[in-house]
mmCIF file of C-alpha atoms in Angstrom:
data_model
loop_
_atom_site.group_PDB
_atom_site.id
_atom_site.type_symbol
_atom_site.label_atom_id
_atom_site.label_comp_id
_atom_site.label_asym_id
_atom_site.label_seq_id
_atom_site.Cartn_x
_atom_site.Cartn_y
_atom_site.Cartn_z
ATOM 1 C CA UNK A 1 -5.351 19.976 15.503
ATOM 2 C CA UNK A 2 -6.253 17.158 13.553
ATOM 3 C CA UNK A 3 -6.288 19.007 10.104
ATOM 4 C CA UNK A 4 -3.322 20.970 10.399
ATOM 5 C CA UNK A 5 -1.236 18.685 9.149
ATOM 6 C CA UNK A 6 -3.096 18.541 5.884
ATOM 7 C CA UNK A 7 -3.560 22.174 5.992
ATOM 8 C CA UNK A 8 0.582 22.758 5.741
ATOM 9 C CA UNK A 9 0.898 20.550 3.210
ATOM 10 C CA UNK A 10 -2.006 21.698 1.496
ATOM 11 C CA UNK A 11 -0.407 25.430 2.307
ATOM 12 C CA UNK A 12 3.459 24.095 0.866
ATOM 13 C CA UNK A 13 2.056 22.292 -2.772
ATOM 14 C CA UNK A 14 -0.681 24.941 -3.365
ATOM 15 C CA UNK A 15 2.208 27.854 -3.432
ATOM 16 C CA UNK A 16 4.894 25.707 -5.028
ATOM 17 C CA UNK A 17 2.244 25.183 -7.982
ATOM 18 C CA UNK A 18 0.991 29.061 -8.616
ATOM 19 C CA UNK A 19 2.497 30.972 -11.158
ATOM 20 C CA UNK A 20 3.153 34.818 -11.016
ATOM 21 C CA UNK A 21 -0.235 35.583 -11.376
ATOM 22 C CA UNK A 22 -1.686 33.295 -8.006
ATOM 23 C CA UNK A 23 -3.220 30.654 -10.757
ATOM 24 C CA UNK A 24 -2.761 27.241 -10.556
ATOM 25 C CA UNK A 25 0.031 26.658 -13.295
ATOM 26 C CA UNK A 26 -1.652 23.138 -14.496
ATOM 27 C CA UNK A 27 -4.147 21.091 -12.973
ATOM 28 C CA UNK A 28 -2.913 18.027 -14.518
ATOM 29 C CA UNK A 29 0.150 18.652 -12.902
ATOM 30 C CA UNK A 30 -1.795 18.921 -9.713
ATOM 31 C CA UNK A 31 -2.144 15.418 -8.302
ATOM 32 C CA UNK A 32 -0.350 15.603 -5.074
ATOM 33 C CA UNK A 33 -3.565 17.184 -3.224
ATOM 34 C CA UNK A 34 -5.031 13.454 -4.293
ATOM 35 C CA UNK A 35 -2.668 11.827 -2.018
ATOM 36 C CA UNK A 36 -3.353 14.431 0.619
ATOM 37 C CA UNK A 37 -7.081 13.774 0.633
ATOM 38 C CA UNK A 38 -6.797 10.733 0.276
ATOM 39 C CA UNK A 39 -4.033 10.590 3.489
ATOM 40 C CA UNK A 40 -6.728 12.040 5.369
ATOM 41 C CA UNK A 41 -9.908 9.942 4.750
ATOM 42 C CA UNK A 42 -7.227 6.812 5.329
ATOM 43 C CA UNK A 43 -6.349 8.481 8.557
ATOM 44 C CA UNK A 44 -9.735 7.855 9.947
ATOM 45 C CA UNK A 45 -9.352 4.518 9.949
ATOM 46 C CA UNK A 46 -7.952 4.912 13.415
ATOM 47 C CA UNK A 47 -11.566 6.310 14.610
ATOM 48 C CA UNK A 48 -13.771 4.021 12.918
ATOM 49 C CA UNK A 49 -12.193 1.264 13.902
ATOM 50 C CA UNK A 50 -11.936 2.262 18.129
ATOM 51 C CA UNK A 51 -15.638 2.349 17.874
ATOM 52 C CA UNK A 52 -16.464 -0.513 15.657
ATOM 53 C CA UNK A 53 -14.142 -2.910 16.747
ATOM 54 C CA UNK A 54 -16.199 -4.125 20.301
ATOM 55 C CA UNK A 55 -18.792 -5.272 17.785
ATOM 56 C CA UNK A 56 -17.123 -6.826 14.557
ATOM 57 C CA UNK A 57 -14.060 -8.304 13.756
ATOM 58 C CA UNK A 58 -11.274 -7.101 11.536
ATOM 59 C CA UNK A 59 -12.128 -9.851 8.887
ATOM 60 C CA UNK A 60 -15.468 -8.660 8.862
ATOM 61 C CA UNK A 61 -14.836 -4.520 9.101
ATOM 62 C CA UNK A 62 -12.137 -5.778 5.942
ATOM 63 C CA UNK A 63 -15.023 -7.039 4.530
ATOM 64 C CA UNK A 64 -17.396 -4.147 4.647
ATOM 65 C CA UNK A 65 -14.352 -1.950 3.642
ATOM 66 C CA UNK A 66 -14.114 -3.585 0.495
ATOM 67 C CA UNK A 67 -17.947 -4.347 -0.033
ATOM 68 C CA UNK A 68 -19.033 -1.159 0.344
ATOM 69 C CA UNK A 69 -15.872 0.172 -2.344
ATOM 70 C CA UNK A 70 -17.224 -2.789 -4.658
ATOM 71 C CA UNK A 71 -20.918 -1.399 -4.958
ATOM 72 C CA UNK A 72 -20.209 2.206 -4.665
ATOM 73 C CA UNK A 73 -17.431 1.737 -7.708
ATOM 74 C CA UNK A 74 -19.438 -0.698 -9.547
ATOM 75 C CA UNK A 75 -22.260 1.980 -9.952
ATOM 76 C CA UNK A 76 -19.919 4.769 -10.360
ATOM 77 C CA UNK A 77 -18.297 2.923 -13.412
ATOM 78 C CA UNK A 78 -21.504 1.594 -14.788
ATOM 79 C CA UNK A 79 -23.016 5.462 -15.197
ATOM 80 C CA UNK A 80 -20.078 7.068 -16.419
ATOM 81 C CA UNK A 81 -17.775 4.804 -19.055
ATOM 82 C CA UNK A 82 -19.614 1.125 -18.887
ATOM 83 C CA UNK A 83 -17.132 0.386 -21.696
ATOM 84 C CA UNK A 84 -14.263 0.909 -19.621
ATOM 85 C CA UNK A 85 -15.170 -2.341 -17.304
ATOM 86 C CA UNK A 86 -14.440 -4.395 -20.644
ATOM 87 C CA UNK A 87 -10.254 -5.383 -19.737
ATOM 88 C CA UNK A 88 -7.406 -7.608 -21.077
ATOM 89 C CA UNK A 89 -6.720 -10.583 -19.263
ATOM 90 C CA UNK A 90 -3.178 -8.916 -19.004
ATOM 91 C CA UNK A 91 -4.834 -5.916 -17.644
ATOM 92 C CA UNK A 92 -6.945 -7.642 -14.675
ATOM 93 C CA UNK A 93 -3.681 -9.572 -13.322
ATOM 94 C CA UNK A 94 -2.199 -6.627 -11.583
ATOM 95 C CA UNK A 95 -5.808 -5.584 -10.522
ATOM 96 C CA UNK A 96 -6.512 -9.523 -9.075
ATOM 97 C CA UNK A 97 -3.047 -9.013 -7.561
ATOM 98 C CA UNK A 98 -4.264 -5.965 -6.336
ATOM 99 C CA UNK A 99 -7.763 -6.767 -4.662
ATOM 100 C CA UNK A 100 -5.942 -9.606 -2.634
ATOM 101 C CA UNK A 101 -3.234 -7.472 -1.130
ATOM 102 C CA UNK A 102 -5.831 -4.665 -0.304
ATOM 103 C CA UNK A 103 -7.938 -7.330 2.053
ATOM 104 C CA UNK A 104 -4.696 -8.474 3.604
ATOM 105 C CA UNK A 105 -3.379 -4.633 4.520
ATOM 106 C CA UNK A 106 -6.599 -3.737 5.769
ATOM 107 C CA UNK A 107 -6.999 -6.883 8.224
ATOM 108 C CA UNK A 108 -3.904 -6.645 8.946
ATOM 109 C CA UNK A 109 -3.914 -3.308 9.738
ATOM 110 C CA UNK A 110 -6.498 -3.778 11.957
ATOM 111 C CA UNK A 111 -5.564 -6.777 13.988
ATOM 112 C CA UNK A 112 -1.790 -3.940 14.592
ATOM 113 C CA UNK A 113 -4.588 -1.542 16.231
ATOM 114 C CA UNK A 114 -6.168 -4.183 18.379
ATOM 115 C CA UNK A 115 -2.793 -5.193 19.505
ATOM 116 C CA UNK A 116 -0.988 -1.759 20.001
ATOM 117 C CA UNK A 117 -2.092 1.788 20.081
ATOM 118 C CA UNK A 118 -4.015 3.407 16.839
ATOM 119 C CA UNK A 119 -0.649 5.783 16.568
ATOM 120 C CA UNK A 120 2.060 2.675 16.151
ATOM 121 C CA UNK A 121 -0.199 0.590 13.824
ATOM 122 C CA UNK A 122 -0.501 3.840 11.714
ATOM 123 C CA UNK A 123 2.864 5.181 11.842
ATOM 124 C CA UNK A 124 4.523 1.521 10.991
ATOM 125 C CA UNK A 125 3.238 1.366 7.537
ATOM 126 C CA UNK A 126 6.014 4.222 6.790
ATOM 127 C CA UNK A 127 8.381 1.409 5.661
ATOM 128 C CA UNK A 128 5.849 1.165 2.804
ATOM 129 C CA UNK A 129 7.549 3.598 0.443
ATOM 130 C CA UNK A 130 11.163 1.922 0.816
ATOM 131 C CA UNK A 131 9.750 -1.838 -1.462
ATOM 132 C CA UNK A 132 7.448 0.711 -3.662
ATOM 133 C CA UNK A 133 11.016 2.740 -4.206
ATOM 134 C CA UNK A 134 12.973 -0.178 -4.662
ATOM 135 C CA UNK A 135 10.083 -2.417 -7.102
ATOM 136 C CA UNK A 136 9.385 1.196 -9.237
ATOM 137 C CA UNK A 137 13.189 1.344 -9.833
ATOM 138 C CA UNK A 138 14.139 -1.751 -10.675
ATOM 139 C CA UNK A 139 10.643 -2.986 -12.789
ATOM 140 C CA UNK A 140 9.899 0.166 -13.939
ATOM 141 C CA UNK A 141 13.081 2.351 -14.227
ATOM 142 C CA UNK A 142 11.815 4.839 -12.312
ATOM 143 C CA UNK A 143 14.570 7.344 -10.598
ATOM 144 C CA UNK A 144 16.220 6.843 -7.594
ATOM 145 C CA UNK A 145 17.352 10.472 -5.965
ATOM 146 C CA UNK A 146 19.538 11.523 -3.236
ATOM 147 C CA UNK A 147 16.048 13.461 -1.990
ATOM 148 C CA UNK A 148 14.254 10.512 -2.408
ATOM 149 C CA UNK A 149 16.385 8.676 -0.451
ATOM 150 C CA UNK A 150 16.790 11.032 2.484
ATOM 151 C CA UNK A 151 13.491 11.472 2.732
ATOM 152 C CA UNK A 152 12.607 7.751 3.084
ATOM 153 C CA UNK A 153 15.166 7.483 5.682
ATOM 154 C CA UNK A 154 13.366 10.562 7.759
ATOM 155 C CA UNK A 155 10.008 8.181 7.363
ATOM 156 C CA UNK A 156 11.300 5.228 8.933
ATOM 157 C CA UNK A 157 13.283 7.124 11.459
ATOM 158 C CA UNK A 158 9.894 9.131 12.522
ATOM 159 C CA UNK A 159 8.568 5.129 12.027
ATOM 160 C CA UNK A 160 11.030 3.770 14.468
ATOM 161 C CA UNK A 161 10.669 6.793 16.954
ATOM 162 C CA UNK A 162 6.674 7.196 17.297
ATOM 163 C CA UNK A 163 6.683 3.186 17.584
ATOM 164 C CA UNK A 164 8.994 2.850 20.174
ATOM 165 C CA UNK A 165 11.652 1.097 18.830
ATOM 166 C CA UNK A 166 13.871 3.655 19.221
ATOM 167 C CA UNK A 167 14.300 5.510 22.419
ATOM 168 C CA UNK A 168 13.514 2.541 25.475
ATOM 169 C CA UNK A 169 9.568 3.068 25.119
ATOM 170 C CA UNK A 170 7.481 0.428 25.385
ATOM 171 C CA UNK A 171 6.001 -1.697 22.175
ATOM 172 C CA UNK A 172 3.766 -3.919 21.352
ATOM 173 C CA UNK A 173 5.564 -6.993 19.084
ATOM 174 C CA UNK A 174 2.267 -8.654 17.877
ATOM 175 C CA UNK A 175 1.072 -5.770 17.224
ATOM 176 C CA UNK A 176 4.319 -4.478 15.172
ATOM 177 C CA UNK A 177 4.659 -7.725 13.366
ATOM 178 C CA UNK A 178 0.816 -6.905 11.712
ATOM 179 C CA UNK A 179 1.881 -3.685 11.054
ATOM 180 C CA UNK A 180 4.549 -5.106 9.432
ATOM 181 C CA UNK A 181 2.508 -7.847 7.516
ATOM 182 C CA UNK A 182 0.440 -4.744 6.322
ATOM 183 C CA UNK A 183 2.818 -2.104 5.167
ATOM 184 C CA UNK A 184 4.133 -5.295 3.331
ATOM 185 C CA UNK A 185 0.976 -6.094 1.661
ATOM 186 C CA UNK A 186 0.321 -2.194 0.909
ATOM 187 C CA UNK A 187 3.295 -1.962 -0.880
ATOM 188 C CA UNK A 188 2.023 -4.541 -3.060
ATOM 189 C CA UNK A 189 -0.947 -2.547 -3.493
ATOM 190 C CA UNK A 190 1.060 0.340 -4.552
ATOM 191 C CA UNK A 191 2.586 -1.800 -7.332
ATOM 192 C CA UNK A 192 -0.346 -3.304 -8.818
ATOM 193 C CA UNK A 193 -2.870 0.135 -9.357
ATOM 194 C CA UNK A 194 0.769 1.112 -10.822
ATOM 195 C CA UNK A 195 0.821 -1.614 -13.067
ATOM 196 C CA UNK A 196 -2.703 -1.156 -13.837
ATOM 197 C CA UNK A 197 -2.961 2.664 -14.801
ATOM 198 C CA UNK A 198 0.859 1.664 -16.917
ATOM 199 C CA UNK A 199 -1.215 -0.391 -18.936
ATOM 200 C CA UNK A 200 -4.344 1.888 -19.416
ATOM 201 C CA UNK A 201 -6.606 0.862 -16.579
ATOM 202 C CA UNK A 202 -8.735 3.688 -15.439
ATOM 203 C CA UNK A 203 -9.187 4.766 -11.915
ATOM 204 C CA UNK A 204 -12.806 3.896 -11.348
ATOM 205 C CA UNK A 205 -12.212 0.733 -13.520
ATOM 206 C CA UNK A 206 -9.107 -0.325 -11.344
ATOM 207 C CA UNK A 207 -11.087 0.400 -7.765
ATOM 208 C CA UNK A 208 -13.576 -1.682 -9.251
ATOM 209 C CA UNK A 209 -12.283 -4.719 -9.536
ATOM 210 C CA UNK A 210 -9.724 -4.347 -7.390
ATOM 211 C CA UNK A 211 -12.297 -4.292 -4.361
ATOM 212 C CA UNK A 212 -14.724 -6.706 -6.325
ATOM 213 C CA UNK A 213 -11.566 -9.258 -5.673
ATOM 214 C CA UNK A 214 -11.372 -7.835 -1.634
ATOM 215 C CA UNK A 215 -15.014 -8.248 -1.392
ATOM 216 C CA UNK A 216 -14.846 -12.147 -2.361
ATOM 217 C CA UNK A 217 -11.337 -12.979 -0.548
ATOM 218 C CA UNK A 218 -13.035 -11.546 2.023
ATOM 219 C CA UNK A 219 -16.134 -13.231 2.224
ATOM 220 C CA UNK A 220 -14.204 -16.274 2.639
ATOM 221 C CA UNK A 221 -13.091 -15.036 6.092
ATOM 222 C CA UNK A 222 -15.296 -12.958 7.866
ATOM 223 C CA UNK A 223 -18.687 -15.102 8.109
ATOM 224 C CA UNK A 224 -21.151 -12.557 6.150
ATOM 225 C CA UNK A 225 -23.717 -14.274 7.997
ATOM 226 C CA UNK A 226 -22.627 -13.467 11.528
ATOM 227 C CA UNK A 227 -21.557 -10.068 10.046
ATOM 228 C CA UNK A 228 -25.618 -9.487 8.826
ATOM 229 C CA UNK A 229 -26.544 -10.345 12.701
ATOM 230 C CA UNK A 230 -24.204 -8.467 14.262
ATOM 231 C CA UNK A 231 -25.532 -5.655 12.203
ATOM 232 C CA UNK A 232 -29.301 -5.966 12.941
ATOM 233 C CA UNK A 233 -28.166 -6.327 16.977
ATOM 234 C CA UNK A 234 -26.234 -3.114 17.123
ATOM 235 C CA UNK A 235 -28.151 0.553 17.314
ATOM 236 C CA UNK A 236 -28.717 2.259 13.599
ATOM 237 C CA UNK A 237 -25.938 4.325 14.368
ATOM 238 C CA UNK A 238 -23.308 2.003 14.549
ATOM 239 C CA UNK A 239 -24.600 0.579 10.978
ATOM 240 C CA UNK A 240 -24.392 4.208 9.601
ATOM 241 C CA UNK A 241 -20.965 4.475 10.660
ATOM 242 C CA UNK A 242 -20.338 0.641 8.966
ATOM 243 C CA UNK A 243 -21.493 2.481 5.626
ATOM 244 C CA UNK A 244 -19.300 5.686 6.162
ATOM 245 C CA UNK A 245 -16.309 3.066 6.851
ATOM 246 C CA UNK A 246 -16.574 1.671 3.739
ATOM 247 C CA UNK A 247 -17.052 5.049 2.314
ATOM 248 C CA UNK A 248 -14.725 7.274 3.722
ATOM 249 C CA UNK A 249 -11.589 4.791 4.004
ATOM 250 C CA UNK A 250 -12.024 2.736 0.873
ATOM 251 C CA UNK A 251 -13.235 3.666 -2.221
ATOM 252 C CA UNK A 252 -12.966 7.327 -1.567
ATOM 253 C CA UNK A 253 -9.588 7.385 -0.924
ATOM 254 C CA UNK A 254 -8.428 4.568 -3.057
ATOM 255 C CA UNK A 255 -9.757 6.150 -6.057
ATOM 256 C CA UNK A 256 -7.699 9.549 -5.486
ATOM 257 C CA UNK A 257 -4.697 7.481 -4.757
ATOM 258 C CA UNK A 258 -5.459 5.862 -7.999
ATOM 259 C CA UNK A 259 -5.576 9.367 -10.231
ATOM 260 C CA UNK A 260 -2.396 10.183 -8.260
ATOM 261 C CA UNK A 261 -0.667 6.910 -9.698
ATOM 262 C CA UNK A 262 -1.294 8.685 -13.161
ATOM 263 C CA UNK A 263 0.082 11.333 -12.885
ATOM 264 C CA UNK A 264 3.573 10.376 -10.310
ATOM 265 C CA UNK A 265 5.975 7.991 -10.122
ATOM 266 C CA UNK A 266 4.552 5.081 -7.601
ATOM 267 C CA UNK A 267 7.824 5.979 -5.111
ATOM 268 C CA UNK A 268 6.740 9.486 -4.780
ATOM 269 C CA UNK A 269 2.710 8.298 -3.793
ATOM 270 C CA UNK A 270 3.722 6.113 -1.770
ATOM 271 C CA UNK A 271 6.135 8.248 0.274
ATOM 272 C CA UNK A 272 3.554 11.464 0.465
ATOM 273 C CA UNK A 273 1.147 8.842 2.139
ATOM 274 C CA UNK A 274 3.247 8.779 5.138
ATOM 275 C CA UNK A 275 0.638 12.147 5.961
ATOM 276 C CA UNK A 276 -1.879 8.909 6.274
ATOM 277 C CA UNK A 277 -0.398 7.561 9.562
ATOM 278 C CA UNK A 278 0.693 11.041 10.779
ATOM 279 C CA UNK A 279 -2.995 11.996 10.745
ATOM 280 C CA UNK A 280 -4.142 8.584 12.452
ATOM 281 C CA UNK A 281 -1.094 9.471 14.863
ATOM 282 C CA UNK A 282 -2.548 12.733 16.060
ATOM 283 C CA UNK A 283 -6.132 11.361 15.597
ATOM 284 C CA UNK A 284 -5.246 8.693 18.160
ATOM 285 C CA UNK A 285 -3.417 11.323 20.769
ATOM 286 C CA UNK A 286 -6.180 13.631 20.118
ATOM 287 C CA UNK A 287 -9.319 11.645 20.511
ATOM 288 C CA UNK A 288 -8.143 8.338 21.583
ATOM 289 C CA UNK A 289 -5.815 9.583 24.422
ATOM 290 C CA UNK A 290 -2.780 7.637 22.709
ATOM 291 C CA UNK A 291 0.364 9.150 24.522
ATOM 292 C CA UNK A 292 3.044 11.575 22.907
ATOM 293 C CA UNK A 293 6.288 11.622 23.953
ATOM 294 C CA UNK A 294 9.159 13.764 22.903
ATOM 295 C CA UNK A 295 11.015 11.073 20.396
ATOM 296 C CA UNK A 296 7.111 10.151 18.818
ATOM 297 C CA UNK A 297 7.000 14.693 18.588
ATOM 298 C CA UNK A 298 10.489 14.770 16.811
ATOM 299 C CA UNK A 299 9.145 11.360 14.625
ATOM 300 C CA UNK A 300 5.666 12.818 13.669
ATOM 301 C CA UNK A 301 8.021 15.907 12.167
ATOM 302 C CA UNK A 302 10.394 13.491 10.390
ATOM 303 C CA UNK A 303 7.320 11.935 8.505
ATOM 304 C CA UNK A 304 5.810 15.623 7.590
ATOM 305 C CA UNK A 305 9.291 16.862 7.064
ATOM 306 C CA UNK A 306 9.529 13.481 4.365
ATOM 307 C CA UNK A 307 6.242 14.398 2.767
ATOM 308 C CA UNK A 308 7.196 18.172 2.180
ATOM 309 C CA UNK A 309 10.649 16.811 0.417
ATOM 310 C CA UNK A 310 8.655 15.116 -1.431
ATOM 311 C CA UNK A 311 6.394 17.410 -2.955
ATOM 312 C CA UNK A 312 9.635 19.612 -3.492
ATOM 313 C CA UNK A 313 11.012 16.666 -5.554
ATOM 314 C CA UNK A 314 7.887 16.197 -7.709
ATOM 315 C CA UNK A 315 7.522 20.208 -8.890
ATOM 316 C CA UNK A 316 10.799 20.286 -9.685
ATOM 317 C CA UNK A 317 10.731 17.247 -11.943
ATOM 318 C CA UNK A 318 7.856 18.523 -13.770
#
């Protein structure tokens, strides 16, 4: 149940990009299955986090988020293209930028799943795509479609309906206002790995200073030293799952959300990543025992109904 989300969307873009023949009609033109990937090794966040969080803090499960990125990118980029770590100062603004607003969404984000259920925290950061639309058009000229508008206003109506706002449910305001705090600061992300790849950044030379940044904002905040004992207290396989944290919801996904920025508008990315919180939705009623209701059903449809416009709106622009 989990996966079937990614499986229809992976279902819709694969036929809407085959020619006569069944063949892919250009893999370069293929980048939307980047933001699905990378949608679902965001989406679980929700899990990690449920079973880390009795142990560490979110400053410090921020921190190994971004530490873990740092070393795994840092290598990455250092066996591949070493040349390519050599930037502009006007290249490594957006990319500072960047590596501040990446350790504020992800604490944030976590402190909106302590305080409310894994599905609201997730589903919140749908109001994402509405500041990348509106900062891509107006800094970048990017364009602004009827589509694109209808199917922002089907994420934040699915937003509003799995969270409770709408339909008497009950909600969690602390944990809403974090939510809040980190769609805000992921929208920011969004911008600057835009920026970046506008002015010639590569992907594994954007995720790695982007979470070299996280790593030392971070370390300001979540005591490495009470992190390191914590670690050594807790069995082996709680340590394992640290590293796979790190792994499988930071640099992994980033960098496919970052070779997605290369290829489509920032608006578009941003929007398809609404299949991020629809997976840590059903993650959370499926493992978690989160509760669905019928208006959090109808808004877990808006938000894959929003991501299939989407992909519509990209193959036709091509």
């Amino acid at each position: 149940m989990l996966y079937f989300p990614m499986l229809v969307l992976f279902d819709v873009t694969l036929r809407t990009n085959l020619n006569h023949k069944g063949h892919i009609k250009d893999m370069k033109k293929f980048p939307i299955l980047y933001v699905v990937f990378a949608g679902l090794s965001w989406g679980s966040a929700g899990l990690f986090v449920h079973f880390l969080a009795p142990d560490f803090s979110s400053l410090q499960l921020a921190f190994v988020r971004s530490g873990v990125s740092a070393v795994v990118a840092l290598v990455l980029a250092l066996i591949t293209d070493p040349k390519s770590l050599k930037l502009t100062f006007r290249q490594l603004l957006p990319l500072a930028l960047g590596g501040i607003a990446f350790f504020s969404m992800a604490s944030f984000y976590y402190m909106a799943i302590a305080n409310s259920s894994t599905s609201t925290a997730a589903v919140i950061l749908n109001m994402a795509p509405i500041f990348v639309m509106i900062f891509s058009t107006v800094f970048w000229g990017e364009r602004f479609t009827l589509r694109k508008g209808l199917a922002v206003l089907a994420a934040v109506g699915g937003c509003a309906l799995v969270t409770g706002i709408v339909g008497g449910l009950v909600f969690a305001p602390v944990g809403i206002l974090y939510g809040f705090l980190s769609c805000v600061s992921y929208a920011t992300y969004s911008i600057s790995v835009r920026t970046a790849a506008k002015r010639g950044v590569k992907a594994v030379t954007a995720n790695t200073y982007i979470f070299l940044v996280a790593s030392i904002v971070a370390a300001f905040f979540a005591n490495p030293v009470a992190l390191v004992k914590s670690a050594a207290s807790v069995p082996f396989y709680l340590v394992i799952a640290l590293i796979g944290f790190g792994f499988f919801t930071g640099i992994l996904p980033s960098f496919l959300y970052t070779k997605a920025m290369e290829k489509l508008p920032a608006g578009v990315v941003a929007s398809m990543s609404a299949i991020e919180p629809l997976t840590l939705a059903v993650t959370g009623i499926v493992f978690l025992h989160d509760v669905i209701t019928v208006y959090s059903g109808i808004g877990m449809v808006l938000i894959l109904g929003s991501v299939f416009v989407l992909s519509l709106e990209n193959n036709e622009n091509k």
